[in-house]
Short mmCIF file of N, CA and C in Angstrom, two decimals:
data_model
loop_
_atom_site.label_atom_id
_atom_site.label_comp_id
_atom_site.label_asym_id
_atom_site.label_seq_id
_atom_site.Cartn_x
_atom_site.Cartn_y
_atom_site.Cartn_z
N UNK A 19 0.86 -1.18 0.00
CA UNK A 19 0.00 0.00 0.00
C UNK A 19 0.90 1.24 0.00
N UNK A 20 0.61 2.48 -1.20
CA UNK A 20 1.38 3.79 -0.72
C UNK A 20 1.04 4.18 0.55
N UNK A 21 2.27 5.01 0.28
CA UNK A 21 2.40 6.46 1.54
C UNK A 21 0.57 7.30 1.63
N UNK A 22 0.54 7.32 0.08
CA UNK A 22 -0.76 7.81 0.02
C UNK A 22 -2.33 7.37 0.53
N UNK A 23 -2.20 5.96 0.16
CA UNK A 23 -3.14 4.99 0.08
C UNK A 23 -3.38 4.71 2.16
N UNK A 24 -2.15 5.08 2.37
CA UNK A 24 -2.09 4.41 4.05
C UNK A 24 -2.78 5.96 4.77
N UNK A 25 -2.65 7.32 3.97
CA UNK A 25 -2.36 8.57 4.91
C UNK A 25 -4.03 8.15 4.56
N UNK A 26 -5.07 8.39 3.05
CA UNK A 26 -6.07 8.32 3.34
C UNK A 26 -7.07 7.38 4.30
N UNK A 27 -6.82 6.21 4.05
CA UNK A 27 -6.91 5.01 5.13
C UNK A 27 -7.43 5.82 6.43
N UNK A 28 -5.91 6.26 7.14
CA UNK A 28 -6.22 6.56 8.45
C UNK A 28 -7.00 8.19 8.11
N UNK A 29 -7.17 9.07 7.10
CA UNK A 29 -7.53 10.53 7.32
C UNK A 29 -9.26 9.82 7.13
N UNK A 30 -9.82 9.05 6.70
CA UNK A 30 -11.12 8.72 6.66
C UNK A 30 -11.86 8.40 7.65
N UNK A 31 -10.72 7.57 8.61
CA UNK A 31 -11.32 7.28 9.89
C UNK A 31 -11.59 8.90 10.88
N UNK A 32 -10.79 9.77 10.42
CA UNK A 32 -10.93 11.18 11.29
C UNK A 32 -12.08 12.07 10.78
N UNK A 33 -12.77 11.65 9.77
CA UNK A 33 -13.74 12.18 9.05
C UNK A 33 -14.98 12.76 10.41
N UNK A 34 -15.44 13.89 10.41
CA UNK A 34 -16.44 14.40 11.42
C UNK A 34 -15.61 14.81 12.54
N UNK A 35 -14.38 14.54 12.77
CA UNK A 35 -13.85 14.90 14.10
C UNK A 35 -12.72 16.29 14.34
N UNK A 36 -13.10 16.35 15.67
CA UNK A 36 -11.87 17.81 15.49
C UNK A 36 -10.35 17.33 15.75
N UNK A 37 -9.92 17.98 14.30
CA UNK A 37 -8.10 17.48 14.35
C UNK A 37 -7.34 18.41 14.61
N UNK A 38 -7.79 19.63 15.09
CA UNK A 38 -6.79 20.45 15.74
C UNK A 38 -7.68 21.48 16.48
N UNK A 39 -6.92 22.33 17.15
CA UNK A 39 -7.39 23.51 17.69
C UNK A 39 -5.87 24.37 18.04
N UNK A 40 -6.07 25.32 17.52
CA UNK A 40 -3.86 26.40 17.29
C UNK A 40 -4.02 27.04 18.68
N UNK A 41 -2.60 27.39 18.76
CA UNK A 41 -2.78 28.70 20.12
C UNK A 41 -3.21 29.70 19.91
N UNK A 42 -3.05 30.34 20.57
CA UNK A 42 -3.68 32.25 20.41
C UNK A 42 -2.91 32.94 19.85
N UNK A 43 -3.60 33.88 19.18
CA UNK A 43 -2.53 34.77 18.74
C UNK A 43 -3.13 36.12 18.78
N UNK A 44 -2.46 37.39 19.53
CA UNK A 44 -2.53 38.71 19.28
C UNK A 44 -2.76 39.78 18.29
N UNK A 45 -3.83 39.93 17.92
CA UNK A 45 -4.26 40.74 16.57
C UNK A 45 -4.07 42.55 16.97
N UNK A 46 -2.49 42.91 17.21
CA UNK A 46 -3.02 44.08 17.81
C UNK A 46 -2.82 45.22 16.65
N UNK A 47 -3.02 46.61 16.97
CA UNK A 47 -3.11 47.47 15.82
C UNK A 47 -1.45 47.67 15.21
N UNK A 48 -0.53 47.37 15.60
CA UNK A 48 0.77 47.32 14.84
C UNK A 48 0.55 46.28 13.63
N UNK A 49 -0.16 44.79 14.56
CA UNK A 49 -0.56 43.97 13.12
C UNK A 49 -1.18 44.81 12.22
N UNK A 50 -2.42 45.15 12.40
CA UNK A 50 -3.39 45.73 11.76
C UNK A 50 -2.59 47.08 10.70
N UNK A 51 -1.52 47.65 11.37
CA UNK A 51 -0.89 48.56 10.35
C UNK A 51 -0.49 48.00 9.70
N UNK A 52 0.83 47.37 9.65
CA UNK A 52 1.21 46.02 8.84
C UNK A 52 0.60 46.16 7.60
N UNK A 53 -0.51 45.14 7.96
CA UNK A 53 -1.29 44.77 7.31
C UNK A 53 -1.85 45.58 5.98
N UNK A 54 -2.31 46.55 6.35
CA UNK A 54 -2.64 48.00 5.88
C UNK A 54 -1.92 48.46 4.68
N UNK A 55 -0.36 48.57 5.26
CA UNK A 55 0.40 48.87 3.91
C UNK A 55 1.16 48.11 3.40
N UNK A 56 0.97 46.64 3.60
CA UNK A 56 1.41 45.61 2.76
C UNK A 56 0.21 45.33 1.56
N UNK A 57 -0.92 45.47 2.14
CA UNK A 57 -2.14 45.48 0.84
C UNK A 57 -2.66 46.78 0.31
N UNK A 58 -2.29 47.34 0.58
CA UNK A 58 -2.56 49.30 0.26
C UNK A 58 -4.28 48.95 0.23
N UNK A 59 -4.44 48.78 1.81
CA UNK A 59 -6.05 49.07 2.01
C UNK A 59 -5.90 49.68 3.49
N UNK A 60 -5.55 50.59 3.74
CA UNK A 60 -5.43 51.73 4.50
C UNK A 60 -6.42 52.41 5.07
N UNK A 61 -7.89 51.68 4.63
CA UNK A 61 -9.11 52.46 5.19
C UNK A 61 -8.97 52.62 6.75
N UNK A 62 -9.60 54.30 6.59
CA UNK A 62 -9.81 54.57 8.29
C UNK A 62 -10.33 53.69 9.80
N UNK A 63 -10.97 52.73 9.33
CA UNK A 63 -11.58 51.75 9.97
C UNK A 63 -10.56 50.91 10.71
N UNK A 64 -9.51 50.49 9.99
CA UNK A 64 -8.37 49.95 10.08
C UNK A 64 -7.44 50.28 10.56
N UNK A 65 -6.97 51.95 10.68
CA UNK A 65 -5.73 52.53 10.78
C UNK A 65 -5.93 53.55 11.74
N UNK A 66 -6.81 54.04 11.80
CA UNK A 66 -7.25 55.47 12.47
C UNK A 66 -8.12 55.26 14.09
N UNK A 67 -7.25 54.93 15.26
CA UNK A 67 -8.06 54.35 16.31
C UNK A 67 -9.14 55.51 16.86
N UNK A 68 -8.76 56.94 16.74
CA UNK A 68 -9.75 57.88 17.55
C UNK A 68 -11.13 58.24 16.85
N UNK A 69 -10.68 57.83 15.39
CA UNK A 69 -12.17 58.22 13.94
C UNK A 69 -12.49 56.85 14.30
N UNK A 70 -12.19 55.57 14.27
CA UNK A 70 -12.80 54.31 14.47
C UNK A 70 -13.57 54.19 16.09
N UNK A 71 -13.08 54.91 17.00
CA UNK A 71 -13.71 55.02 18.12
C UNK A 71 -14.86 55.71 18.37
N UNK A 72 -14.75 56.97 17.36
CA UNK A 72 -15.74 58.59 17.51
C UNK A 72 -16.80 57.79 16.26
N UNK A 73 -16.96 57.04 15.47
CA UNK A 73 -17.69 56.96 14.33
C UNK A 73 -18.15 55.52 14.00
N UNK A 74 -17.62 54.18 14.62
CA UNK A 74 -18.21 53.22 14.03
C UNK A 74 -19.09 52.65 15.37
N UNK A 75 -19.66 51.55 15.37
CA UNK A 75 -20.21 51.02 16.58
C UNK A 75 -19.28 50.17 17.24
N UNK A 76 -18.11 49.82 16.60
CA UNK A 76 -17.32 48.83 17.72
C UNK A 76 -16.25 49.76 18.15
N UNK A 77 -15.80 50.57 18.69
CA UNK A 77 -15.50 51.69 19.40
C UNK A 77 -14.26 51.99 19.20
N UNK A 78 -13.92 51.50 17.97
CA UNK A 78 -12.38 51.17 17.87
C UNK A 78 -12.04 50.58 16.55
N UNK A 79 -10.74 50.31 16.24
CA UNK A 79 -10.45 50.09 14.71
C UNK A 79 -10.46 48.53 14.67
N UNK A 80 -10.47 47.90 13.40
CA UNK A 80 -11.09 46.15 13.46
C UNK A 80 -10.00 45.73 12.51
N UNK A 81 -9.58 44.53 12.28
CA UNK A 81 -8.65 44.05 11.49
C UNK A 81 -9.54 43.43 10.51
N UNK A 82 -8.26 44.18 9.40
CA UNK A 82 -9.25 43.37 7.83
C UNK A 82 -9.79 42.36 7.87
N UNK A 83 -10.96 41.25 7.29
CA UNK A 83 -11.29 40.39 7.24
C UNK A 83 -10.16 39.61 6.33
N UNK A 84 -9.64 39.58 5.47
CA UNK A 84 -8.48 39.50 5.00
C UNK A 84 -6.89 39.22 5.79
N UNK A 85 -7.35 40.18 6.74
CA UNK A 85 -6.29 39.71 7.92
C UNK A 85 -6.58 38.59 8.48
N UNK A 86 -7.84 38.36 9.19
CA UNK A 86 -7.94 37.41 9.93
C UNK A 86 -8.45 35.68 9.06
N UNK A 87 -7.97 36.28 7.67
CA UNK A 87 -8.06 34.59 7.22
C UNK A 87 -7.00 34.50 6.93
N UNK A 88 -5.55 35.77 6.99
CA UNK A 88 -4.47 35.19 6.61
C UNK A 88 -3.86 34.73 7.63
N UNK A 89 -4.49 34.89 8.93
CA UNK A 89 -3.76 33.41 10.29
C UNK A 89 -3.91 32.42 10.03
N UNK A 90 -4.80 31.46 8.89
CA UNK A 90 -5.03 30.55 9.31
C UNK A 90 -3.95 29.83 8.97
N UNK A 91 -3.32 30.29 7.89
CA UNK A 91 -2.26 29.45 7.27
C UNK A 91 -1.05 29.20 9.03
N UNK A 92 -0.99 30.18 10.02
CA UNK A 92 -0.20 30.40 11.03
C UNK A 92 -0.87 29.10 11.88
N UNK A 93 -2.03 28.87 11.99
CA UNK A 93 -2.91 28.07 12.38
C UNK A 93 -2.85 26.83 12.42
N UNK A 94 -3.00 26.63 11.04
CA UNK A 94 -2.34 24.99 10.35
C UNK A 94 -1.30 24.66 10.74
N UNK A 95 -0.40 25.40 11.12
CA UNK A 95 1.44 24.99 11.35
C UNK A 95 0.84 24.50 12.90
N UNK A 96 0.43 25.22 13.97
CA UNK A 96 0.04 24.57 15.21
C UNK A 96 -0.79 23.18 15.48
N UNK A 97 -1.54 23.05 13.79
CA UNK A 97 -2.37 21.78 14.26
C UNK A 97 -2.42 20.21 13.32
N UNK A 98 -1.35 20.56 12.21
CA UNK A 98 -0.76 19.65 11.15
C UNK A 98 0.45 19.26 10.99
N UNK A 99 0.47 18.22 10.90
CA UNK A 99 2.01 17.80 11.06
C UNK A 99 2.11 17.21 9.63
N UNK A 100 2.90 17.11 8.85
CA UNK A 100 2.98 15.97 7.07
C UNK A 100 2.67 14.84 7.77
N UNK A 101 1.71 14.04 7.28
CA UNK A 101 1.78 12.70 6.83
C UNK A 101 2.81 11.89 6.58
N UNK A 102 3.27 10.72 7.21
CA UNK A 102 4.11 9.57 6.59
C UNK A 102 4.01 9.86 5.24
N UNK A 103 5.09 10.07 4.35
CA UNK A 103 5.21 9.69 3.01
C UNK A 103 5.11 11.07 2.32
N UNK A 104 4.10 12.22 2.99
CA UNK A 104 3.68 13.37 2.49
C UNK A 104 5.61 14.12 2.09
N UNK A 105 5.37 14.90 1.10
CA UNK A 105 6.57 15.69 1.13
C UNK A 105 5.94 17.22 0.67
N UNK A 106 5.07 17.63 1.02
CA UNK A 106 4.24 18.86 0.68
C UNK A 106 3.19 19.03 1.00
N UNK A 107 2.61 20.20 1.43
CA UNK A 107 1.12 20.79 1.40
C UNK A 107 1.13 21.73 0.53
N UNK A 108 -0.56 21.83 0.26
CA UNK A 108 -0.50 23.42 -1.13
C UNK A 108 -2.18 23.63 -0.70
N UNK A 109 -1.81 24.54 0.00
CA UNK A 109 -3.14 25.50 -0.23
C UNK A 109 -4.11 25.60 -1.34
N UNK A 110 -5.52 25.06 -1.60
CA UNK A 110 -5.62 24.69 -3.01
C UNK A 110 -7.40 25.41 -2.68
N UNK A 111 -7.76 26.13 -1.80
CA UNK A 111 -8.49 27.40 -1.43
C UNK A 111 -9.66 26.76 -0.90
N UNK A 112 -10.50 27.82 -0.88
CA UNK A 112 -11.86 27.37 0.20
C UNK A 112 -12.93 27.26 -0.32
N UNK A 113 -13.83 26.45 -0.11
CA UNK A 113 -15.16 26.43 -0.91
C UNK A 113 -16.18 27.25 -0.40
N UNK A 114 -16.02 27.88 0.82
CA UNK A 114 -17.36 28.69 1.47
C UNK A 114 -16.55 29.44 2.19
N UNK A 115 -16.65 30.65 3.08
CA UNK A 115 -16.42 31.43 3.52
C UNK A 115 -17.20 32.64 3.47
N UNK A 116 -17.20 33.00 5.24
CA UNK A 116 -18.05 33.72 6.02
C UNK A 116 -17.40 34.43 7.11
N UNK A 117 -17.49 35.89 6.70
CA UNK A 117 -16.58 36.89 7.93
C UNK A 117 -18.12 37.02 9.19
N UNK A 118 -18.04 36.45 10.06
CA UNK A 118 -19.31 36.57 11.41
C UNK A 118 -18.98 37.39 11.84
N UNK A 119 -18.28 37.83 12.56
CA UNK A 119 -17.98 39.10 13.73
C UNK A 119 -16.93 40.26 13.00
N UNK A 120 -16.45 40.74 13.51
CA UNK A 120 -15.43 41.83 13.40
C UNK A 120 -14.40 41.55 14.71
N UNK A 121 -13.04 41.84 14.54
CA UNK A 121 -12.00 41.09 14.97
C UNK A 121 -11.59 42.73 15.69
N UNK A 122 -11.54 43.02 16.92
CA UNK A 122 -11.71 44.41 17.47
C UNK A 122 -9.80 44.31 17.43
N UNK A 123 -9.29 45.40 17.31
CA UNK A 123 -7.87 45.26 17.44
C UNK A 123 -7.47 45.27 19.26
N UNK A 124 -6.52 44.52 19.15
CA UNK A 124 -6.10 43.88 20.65
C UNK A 124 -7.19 42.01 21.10
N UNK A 125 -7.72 41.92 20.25
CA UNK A 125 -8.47 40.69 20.72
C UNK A 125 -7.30 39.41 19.86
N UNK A 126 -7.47 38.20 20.56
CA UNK A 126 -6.57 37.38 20.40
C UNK A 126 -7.64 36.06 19.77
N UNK A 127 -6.87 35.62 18.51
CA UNK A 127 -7.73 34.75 17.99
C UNK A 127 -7.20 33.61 17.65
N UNK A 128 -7.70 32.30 17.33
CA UNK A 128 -7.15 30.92 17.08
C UNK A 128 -7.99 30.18 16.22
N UNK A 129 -7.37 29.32 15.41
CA UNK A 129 -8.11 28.33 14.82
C UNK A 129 -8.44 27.21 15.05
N UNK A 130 -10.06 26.19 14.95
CA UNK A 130 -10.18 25.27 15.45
C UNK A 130 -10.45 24.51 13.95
N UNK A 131 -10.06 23.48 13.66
CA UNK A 131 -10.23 22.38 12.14
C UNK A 131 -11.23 21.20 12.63
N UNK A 132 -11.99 20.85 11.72
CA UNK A 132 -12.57 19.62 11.75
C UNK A 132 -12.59 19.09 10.34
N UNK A 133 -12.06 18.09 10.52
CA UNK A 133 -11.40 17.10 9.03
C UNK A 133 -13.14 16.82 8.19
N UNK A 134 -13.66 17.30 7.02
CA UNK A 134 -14.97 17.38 6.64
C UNK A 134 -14.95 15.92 5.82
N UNK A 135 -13.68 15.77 4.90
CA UNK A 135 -13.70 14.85 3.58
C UNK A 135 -12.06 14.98 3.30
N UNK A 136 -11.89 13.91 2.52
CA UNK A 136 -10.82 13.54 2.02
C UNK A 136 -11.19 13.07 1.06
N UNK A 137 -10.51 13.12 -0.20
CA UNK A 137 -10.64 12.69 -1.75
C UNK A 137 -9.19 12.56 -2.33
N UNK A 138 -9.15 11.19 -2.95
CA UNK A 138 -8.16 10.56 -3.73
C UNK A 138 -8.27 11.35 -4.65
N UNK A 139 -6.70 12.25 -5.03
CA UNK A 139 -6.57 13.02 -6.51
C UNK A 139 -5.35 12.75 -7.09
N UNK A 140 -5.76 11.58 -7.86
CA UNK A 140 -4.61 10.94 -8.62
C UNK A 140 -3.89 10.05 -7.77
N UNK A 141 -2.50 9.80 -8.58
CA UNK A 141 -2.01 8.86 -7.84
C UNK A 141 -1.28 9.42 -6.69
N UNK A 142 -0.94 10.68 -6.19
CA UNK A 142 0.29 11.14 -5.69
C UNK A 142 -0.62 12.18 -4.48
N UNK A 143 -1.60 12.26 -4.97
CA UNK A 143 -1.85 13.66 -4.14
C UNK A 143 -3.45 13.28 -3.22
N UNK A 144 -3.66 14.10 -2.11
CA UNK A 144 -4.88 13.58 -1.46
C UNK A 144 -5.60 15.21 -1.39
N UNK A 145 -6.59 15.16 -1.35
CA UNK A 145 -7.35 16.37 -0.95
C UNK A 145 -8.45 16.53 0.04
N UNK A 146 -7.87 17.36 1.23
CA UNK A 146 -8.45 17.44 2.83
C UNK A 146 -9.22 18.36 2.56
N UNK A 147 -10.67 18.60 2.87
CA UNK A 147 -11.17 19.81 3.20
C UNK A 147 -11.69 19.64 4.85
N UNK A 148 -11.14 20.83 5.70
CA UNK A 148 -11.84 20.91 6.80
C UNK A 148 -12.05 22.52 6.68
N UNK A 149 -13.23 22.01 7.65
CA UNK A 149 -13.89 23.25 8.27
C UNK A 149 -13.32 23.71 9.40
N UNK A 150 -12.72 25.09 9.04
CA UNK A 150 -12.12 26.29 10.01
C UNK A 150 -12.49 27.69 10.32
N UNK A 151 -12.44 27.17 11.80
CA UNK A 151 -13.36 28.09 12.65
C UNK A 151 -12.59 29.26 13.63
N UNK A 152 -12.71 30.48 12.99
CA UNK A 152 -11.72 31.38 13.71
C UNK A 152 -12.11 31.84 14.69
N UNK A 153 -12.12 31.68 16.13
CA UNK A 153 -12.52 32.04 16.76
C UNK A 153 -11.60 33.30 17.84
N UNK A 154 -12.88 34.41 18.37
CA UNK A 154 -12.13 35.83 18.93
C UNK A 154 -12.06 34.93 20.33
N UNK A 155 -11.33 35.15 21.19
CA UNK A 155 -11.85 35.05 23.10
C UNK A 155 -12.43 35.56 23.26
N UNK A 156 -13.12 34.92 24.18
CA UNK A 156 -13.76 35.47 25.27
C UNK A 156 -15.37 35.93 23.97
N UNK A 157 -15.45 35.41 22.80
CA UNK A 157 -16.77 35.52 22.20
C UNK A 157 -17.09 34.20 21.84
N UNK A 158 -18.51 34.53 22.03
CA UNK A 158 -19.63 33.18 21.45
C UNK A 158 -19.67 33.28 19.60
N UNK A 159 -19.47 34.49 19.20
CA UNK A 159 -19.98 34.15 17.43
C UNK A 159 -18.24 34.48 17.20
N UNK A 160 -17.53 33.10 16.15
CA UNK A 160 -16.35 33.34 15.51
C UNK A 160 -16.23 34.74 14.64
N UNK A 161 -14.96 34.59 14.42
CA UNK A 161 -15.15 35.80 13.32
C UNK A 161 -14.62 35.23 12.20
N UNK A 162 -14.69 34.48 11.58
CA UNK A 162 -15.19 33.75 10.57
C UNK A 162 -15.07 31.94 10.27
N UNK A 163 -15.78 31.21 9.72
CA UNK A 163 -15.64 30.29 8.95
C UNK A 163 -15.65 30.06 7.80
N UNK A 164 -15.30 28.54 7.29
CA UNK A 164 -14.38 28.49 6.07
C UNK A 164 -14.53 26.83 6.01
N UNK A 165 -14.67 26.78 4.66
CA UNK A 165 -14.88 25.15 4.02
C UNK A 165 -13.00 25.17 3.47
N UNK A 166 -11.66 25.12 4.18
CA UNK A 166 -10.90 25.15 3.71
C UNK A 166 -10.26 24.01 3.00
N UNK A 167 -9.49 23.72 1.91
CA UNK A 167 -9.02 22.97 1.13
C UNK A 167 -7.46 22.84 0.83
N UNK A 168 -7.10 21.69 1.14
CA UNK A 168 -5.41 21.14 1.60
C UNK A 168 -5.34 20.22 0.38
N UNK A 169 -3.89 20.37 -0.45
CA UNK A 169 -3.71 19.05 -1.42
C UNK A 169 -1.96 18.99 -0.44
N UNK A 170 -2.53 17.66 -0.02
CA UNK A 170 -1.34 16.81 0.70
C UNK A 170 -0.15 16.16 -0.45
N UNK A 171 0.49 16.37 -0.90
CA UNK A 171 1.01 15.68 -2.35
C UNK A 171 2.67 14.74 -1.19
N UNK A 172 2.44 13.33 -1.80
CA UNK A 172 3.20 12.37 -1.94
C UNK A 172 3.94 12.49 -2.91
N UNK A 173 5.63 11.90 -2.53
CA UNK A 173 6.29 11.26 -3.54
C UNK A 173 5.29 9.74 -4.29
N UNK A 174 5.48 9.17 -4.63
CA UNK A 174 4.81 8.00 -5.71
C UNK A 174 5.96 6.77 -5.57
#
């Protein structure tokens, strides 16, 4: 049996279950600048804490939604390890995605995975989709979910 044939085997039996949950991480407004002028989206909402305080309803400036799906990739490293045999992952994108909350700057957020499906693609490569759930502390509604999609690729 491949490397491949053995990783799906056991990733089928994890099917419905939660296969990770990451540590925390600090979303504070230095991220949020960052952020800002690495994508030249600089809106006031984002950058400007006393106009985001005086003018929106969350009293304060919020990190891009954009920001907070680019942890997850930080995410995955805390809750995936390669597979026997695996010699790569590739980000191969999400089928659904949903920004729920707004991510207040200074709130600390983490990702939780639950393995949805696995699909044989070809001879070399497997394809994981789990569902990832970003969740703020200390809140009941995430600030977003995501049907995300992993191609695990084997040597052959």
């Amino acid at each position: 049996m491949s490397a491949r044939d053995t990783a799906l085997a056991a990733s089928e039996k994890l099917i419905g279950t939660e296969v990770g949950v990451s540590n925390w991480i600090l979303v504070d407004q230095a991220m949020i600048d960052q952020f800002a002028k690495t994508t030249h989206d600089e809106q006031w909402i984002h950058v400007d804490p006393e106009r985001a305080a005086a003018e929106t309803p969350f009293g304060g400036t919020i990190a891009h939604g954009f920001l907070t799906l680019s942890l997850a990739s930080r995410f995955a490293y805390d809750c995936f390890n390669m597979l026997p045999g695996q010699v790569m992952g590739i980000n191969y994108g999400m089928n659904k995605l949903r920004f729920l909350k707004p991510v207040l700057a200074g709130s600390r957020l983490r990702g939780r995975f639950t393995l949805q499906k696995v699909t044989s693609k070809g001879p070399v490569n497997l394809l994981r989709e789990n569902l990832l759930t970003i969740e703020i502390e200390g809140e009941k509604t995430p600030a977003l979910i995501a049907e995300w999609l992993g191609m695990a690729v084997f040597k052959d």
